Short mmCIF file of C-alpha atoms and ligand atoms in Angstrom, two decimals:
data_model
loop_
_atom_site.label_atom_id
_atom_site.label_comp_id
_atom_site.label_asym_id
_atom_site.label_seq_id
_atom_site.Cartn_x
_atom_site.Cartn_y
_atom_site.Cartn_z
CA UNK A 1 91.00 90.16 138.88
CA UNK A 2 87.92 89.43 137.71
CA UNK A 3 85.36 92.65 137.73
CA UNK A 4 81.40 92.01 137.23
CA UNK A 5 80.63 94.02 134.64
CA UNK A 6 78.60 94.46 131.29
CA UNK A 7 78.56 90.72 130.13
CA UNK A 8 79.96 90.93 125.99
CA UNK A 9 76.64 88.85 125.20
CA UNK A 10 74.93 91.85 125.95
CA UNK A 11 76.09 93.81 122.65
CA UNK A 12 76.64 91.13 120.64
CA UNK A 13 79.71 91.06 118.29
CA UNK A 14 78.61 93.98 115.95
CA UNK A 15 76.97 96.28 119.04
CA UNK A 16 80.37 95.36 120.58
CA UNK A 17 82.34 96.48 117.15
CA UNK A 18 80.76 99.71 117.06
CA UNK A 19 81.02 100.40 120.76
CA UNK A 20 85.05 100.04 120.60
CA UNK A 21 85.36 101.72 117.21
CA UNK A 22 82.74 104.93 117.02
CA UNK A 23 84.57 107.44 118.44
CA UNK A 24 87.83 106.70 115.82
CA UNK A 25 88.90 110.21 113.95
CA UNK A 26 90.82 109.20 111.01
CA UNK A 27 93.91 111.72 111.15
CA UNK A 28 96.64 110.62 108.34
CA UNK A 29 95.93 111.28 104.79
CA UNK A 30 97.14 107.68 103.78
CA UNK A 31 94.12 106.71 105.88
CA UNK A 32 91.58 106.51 103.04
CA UNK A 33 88.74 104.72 104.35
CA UNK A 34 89.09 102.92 108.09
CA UNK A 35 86.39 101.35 109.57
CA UNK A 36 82.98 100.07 108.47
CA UNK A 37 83.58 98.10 105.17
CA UNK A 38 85.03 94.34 104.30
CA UNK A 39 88.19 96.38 104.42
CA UNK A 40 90.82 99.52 104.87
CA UNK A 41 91.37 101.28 102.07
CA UNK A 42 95.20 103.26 102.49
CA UNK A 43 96.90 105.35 99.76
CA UNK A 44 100.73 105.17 99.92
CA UNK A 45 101.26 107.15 96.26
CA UNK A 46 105.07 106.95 95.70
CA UNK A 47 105.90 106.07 99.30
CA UNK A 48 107.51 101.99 100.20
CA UNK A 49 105.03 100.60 102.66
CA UNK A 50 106.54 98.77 105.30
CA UNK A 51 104.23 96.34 107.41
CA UNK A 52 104.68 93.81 110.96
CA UNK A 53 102.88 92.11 113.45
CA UNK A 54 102.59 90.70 116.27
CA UNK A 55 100.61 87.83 118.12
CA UNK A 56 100.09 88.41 122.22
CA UNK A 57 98.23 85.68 123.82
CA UNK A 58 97.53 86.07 127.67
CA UNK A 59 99.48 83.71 130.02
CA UNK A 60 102.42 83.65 127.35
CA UNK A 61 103.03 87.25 126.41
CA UNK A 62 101.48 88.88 129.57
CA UNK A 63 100.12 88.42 132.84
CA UNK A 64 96.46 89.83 133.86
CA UNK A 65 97.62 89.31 137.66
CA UNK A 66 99.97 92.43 137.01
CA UNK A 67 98.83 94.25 133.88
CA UNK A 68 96.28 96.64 133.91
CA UNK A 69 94.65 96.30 130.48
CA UNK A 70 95.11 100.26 129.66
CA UNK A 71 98.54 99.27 130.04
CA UNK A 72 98.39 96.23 127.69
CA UNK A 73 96.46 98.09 125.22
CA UNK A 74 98.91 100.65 125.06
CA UNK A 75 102.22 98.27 125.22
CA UNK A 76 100.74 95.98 122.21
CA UNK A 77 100.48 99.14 119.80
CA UNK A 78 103.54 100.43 120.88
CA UNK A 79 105.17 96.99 120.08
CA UNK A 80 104.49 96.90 116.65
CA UNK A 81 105.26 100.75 116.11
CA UNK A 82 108.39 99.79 117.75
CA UNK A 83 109.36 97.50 114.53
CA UNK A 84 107.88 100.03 111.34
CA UNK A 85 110.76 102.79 113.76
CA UNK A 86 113.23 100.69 113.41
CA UNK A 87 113.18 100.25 109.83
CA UNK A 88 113.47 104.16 110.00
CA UNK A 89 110.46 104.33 109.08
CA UNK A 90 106.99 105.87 110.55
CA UNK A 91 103.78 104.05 111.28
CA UNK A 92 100.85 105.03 110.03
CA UNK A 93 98.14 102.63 110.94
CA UNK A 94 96.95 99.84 112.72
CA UNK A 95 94.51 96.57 112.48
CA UNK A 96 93.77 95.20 116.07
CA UNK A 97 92.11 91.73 116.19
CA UNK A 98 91.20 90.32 119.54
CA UNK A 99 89.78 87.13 120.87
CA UNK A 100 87.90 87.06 124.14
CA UNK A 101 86.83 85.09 126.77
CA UNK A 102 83.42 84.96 128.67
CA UNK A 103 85.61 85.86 131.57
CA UNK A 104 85.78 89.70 129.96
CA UNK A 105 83.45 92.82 130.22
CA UNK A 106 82.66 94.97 127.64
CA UNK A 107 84.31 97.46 130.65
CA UNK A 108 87.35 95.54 130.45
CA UNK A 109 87.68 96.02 126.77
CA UNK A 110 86.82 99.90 127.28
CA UNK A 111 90.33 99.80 129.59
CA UNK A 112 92.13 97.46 126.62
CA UNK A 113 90.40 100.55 123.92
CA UNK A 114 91.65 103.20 126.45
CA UNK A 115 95.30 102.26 125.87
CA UNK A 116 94.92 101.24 122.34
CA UNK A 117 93.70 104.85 121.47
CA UNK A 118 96.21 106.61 123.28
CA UNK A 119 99.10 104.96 121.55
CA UNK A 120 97.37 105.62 118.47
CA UNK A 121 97.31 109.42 119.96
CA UNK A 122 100.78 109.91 121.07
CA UNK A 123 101.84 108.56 118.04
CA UNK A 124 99.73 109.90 115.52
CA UNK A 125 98.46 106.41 114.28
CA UNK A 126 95.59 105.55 112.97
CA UNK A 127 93.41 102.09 113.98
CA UNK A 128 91.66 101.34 110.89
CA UNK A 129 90.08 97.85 111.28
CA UNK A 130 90.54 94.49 113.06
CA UNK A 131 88.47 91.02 113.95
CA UNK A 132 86.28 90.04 117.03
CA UNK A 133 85.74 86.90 118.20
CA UNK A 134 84.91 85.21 121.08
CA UNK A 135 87.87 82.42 122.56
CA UNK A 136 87.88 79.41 125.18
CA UNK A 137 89.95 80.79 127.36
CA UNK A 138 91.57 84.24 127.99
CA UNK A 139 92.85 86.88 125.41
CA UNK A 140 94.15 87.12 122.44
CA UNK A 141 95.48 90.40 120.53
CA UNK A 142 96.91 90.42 117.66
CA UNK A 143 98.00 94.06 116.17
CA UNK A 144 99.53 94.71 112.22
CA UNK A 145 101.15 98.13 111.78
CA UNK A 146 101.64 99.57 108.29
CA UNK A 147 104.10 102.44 107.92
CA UNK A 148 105.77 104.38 105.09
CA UNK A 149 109.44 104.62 104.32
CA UNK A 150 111.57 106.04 101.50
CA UNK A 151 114.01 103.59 99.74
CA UNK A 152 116.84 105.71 100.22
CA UNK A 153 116.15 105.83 104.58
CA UNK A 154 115.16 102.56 104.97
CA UNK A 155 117.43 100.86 107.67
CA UNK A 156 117.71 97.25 107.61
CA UNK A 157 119.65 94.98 109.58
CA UNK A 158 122.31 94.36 106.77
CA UNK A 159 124.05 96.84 106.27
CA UNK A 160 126.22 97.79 109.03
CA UNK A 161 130.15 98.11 107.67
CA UNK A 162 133.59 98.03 109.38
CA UNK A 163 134.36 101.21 111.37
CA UNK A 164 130.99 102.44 111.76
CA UNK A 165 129.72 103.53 115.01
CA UNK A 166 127.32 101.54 117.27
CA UNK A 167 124.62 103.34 119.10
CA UNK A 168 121.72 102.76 121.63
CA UNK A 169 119.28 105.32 122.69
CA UNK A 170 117.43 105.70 126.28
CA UNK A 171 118.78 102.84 128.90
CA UNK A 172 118.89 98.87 128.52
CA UNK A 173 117.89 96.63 131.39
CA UNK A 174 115.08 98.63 133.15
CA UNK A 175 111.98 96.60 131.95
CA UNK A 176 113.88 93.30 132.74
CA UNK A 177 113.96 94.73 136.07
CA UNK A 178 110.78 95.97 136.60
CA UNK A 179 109.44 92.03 135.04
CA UNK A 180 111.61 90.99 138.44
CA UNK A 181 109.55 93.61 140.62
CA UNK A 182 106.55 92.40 139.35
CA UNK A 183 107.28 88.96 139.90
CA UNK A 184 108.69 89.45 143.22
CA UNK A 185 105.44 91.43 144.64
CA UNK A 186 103.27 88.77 142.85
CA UNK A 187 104.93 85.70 144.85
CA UNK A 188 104.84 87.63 148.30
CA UNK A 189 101.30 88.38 147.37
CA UNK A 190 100.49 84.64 147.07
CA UNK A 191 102.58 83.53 150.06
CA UNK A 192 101.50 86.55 152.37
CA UNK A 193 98.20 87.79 151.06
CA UNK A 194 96.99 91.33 151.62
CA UNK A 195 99.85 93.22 152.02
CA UNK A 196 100.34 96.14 149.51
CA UNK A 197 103.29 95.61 146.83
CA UNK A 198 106.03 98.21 147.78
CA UNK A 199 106.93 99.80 144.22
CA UNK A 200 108.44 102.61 146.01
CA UNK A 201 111.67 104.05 144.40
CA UNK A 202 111.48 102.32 141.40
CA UNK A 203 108.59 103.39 139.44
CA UNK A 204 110.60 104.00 136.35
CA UNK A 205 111.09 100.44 135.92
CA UNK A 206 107.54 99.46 136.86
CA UNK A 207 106.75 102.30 133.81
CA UNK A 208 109.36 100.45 131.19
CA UNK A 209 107.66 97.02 131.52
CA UNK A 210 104.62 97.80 131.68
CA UNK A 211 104.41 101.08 129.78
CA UNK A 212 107.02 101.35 127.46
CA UNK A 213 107.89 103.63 124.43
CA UNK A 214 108.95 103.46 121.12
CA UNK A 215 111.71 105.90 119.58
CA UNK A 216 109.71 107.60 116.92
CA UNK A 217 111.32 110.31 118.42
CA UNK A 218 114.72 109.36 117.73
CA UNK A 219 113.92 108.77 114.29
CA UNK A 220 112.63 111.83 113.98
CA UNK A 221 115.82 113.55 115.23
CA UNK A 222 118.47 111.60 112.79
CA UNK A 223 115.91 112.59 109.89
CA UNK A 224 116.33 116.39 111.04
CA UNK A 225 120.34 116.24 110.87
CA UNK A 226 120.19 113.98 107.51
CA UNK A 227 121.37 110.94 109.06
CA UNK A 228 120.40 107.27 107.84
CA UNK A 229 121.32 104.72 110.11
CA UNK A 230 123.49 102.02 108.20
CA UNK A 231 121.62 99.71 110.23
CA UNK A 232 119.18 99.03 112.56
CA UNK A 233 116.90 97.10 114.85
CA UNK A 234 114.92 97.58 117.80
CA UNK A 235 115.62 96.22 121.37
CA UNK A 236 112.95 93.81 122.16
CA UNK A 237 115.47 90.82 123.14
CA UNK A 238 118.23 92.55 124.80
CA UNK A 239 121.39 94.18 123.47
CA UNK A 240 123.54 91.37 122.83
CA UNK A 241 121.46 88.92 120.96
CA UNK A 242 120.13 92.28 118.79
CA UNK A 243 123.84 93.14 117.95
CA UNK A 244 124.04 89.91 116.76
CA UNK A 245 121.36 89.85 114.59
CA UNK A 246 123.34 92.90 113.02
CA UNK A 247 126.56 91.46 112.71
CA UNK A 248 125.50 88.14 111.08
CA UNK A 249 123.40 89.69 109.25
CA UNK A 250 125.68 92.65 108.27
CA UNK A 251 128.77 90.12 108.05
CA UNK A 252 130.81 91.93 110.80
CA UNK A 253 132.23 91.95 114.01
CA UNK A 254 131.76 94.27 117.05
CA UNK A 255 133.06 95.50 119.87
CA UNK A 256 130.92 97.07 122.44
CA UNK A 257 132.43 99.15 126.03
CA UNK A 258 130.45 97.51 129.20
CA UNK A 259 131.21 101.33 131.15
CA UNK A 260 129.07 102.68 127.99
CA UNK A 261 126.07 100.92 128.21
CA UNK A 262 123.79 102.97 129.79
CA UNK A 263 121.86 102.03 132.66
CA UNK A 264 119.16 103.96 135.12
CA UNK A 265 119.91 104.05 138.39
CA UNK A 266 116.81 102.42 139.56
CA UNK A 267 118.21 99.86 137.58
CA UNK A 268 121.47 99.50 139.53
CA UNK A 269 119.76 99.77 142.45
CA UNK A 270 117.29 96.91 142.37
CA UNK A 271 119.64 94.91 140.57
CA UNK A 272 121.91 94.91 144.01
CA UNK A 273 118.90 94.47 145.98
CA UNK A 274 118.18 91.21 144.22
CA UNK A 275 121.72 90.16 143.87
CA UNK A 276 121.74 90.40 140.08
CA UNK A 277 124.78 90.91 137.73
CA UNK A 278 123.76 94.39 136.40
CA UNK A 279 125.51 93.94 133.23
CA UNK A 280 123.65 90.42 131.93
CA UNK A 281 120.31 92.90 132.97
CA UNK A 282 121.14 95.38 130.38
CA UNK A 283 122.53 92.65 127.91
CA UNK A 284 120.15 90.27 127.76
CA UNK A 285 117.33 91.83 129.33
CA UNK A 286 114.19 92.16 126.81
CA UNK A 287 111.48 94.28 126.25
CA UNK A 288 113.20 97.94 126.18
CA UNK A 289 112.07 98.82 122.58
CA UNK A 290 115.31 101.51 122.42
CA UNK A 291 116.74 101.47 118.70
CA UNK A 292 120.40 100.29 118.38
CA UNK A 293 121.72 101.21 115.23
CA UNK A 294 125.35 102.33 113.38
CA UNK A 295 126.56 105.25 111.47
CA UNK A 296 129.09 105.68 109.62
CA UNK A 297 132.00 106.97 111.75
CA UNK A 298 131.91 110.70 110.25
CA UNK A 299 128.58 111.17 112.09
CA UNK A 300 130.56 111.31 115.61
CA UNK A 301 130.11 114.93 116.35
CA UNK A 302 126.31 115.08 115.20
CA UNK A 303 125.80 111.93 116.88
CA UNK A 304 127.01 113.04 120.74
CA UNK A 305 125.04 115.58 120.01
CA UNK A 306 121.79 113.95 120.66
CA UNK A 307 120.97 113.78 124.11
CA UNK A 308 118.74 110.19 123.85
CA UNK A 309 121.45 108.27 121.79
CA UNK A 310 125.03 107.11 123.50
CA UNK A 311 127.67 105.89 121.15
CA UNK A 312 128.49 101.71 122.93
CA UNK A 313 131.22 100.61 120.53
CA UNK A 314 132.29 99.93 116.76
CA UNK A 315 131.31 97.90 113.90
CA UNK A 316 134.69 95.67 113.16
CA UNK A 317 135.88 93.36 110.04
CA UNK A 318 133.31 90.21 110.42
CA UNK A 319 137.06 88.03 111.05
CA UNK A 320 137.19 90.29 114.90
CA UNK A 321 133.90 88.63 116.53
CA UNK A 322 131.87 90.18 118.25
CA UNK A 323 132.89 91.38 121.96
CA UNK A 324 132.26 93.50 124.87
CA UNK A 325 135.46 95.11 126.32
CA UNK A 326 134.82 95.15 130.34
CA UNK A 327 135.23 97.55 132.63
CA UNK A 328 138.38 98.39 134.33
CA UNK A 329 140.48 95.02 133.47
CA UNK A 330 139.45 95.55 129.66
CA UNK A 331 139.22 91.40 129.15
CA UNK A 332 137.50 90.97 126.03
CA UNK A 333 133.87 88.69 126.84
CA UNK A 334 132.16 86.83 123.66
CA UNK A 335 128.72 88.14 122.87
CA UNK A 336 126.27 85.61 123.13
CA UNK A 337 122.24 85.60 122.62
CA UNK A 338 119.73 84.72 125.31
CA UNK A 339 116.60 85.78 123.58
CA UNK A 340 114.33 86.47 125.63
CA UNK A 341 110.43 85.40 125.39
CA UNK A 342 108.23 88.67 126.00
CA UNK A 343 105.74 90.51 124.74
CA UNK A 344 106.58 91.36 121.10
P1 ADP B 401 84.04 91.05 108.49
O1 ADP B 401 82.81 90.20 108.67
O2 ADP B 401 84.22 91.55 107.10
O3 ADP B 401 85.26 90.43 109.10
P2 ADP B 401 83.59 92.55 110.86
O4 ADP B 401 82.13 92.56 111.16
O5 ADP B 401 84.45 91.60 111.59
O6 ADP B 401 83.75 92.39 109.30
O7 ADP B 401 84.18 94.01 111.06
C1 ADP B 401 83.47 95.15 110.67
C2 ADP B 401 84.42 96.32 110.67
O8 ADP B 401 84.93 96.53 111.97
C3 ADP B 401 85.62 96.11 109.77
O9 ADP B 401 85.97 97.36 109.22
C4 ADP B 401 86.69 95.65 110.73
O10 ADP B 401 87.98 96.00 110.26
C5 ADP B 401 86.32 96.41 112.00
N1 ADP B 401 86.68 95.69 113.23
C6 ADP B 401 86.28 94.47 113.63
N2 ADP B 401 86.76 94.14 114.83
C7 ADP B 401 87.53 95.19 115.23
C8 ADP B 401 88.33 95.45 116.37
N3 ADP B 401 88.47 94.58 117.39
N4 ADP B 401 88.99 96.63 116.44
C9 ADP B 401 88.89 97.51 115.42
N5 ADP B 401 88.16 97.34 114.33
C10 ADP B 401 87.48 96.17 114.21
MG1 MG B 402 85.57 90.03 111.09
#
């Protein structure tokens, strides 16, 4: 892992400020002053300003053995937009404040930088401060986003009601699978040495764990047809401990179809390989970042409509539980919540 490389002595902590930060091109009017001064300056005029974070810390949140750091760069930013989408909301900026160890290059920070800016690209974000400092051992990132919302889209997790619709975008389960790849190839590397990992066939799910993507898009697509989610939260912990956050904190019950959830095929596939119940993958794996959210039940025919969202189940009186209905036999299994320690 480790590279030689331009030594971070070398710049110093300003030389090494300016060197990750010179090329930044402000591109969202709220973006007032980025930067260069004590600190960002945004204007929000009438707009509600929405703001998260999150704390990564190497050896906890990710693993250098397996992550390239354009990869981490990218997955931390995406992370956080991840949360300001799921309040139906759209990001707007971002603070990035890292601690390093002597063990990093200022090259290795370029890579980090490399991912950083092209989440900020894809997602039209802008990266308008942070903190540097040096660490005892190995890396630290800690990202805010800051977003704007309207009072009247907001989605929070609260206000789901009986008979409304419950809906997931994209599949569940892949980058749980593609953590078990990774781990798999990283034990045969230790016991057998040399040999090249074998990712072939399921390079989706290497892309979802390491790579992943938050749906600004879907947003984007419910806010073209005039729907507001009644509620909403992201998929960070899997499905089932999510949909519970909604229902306690909505006050309702649930039922949920196990031959709706959608699942990749790569997914299916390496979950046989490894012997895995396919179904816990997609429930209680973490670290998808899809949106699962309700409507109200008149959005049906709008809703089917969009190609990245599948309707899973129905919002029920708080009284029903919460349940998935299983395939074929139709037995009714309790949802539970297996959170799930990843990044985010
Ligand atoms: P201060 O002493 O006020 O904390 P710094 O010297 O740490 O200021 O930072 C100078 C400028 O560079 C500030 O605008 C700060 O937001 C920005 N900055 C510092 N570290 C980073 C970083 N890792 N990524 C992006 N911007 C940073
Ligand atoms: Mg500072």
């Amino acid at each position: 892992m480790e590279k030689k490389g331009t030594p971070l002595s070398e710049l110093g902590e300003f030389g090494l400020i300016d060197h990750l930060t010179n090329a930044i091109k402000l591109q969202n009017d709220s973006s007032q002053l980025g930067v260069g001064d004590d600190a960002a300056v945004l204007n929000y005029k009438n707009k509600k300003v929405l703001v998260t974070t999150d704390l990564l810390l190497e050896g906890i949140h990710f693993n250098m053995v397996y992550t390239p750091l354009k990869h981490l760069g990218y997955k931390a930013v995406v992370v956080n937009i991840s949360d300001i989408v799921a309040m139906n909301a759209i990001p707007k900026q971002i603070t990035v404040s890292i601690g390093v160890s002597a063990r990093y290059t200022v090259e290795m920070l370029d890579e980090l930088y490399d991912g950083i800016r092209l989440a900020c690209e894809v997602y039209a974000v802008d990266l308008v401060g942070g903190d540097t400092s040096s660490s005892l051992t190995g890396l630290t990132i800690s990202i805010t986003c800051v977003g704007e919302g309207d009072d009247e889209t907001l989605s929070y997790r609260n206000g789901a009601k009986d008979t409304d619709l419950i809906c997931v975008t994209g599949d569940l389960g892949s980058a749980f699978m593609g953590l078990q790849l990774l781990e798999r190839e990283q034990k045969v590397l230790k016991e057998v040495g040399g040999v090249q990992p074998d990712f072939a066939g399921f390079e989706y799910l290497l892309q979802r764990q390491l790579k992943p993507e938050a749906r600004l898009d879907v947003v984007k697509s419910l806010r073209d047809k005039n729907i507001i989610p009644t509620s909403m939260i992201d998929i960070s912990d899997g499905l089932s401990s999510e949909l519970l956050h909604i229902c306690k904190q909505s006050r309702v019950g649930c039922r949920i179809y196990e031959e709706r959830i959608p699942v990749d095929f790569q997914t299916a596939k390496l979950a046989e390989e490894f012997n895995m119940n396919l179904i816990t993958a997609a429930l209680n794996g973490g670290e998808d970042y899809e949106l699962l959210f309700s409507v109200p039940l008149k959005y049906h025919d709008e809703i089917i409509k969009l190609p990245q969202v599948r309707i899973i189940g129905h919002i029920t009186d708080e009284s029903k539980g919460a349940f998935m209905i299983t395939r074929g036999d139709e037995t009714e299994i309790e949802l539970v919540a297996q959170g799930w320690n990843g990044l985010g």
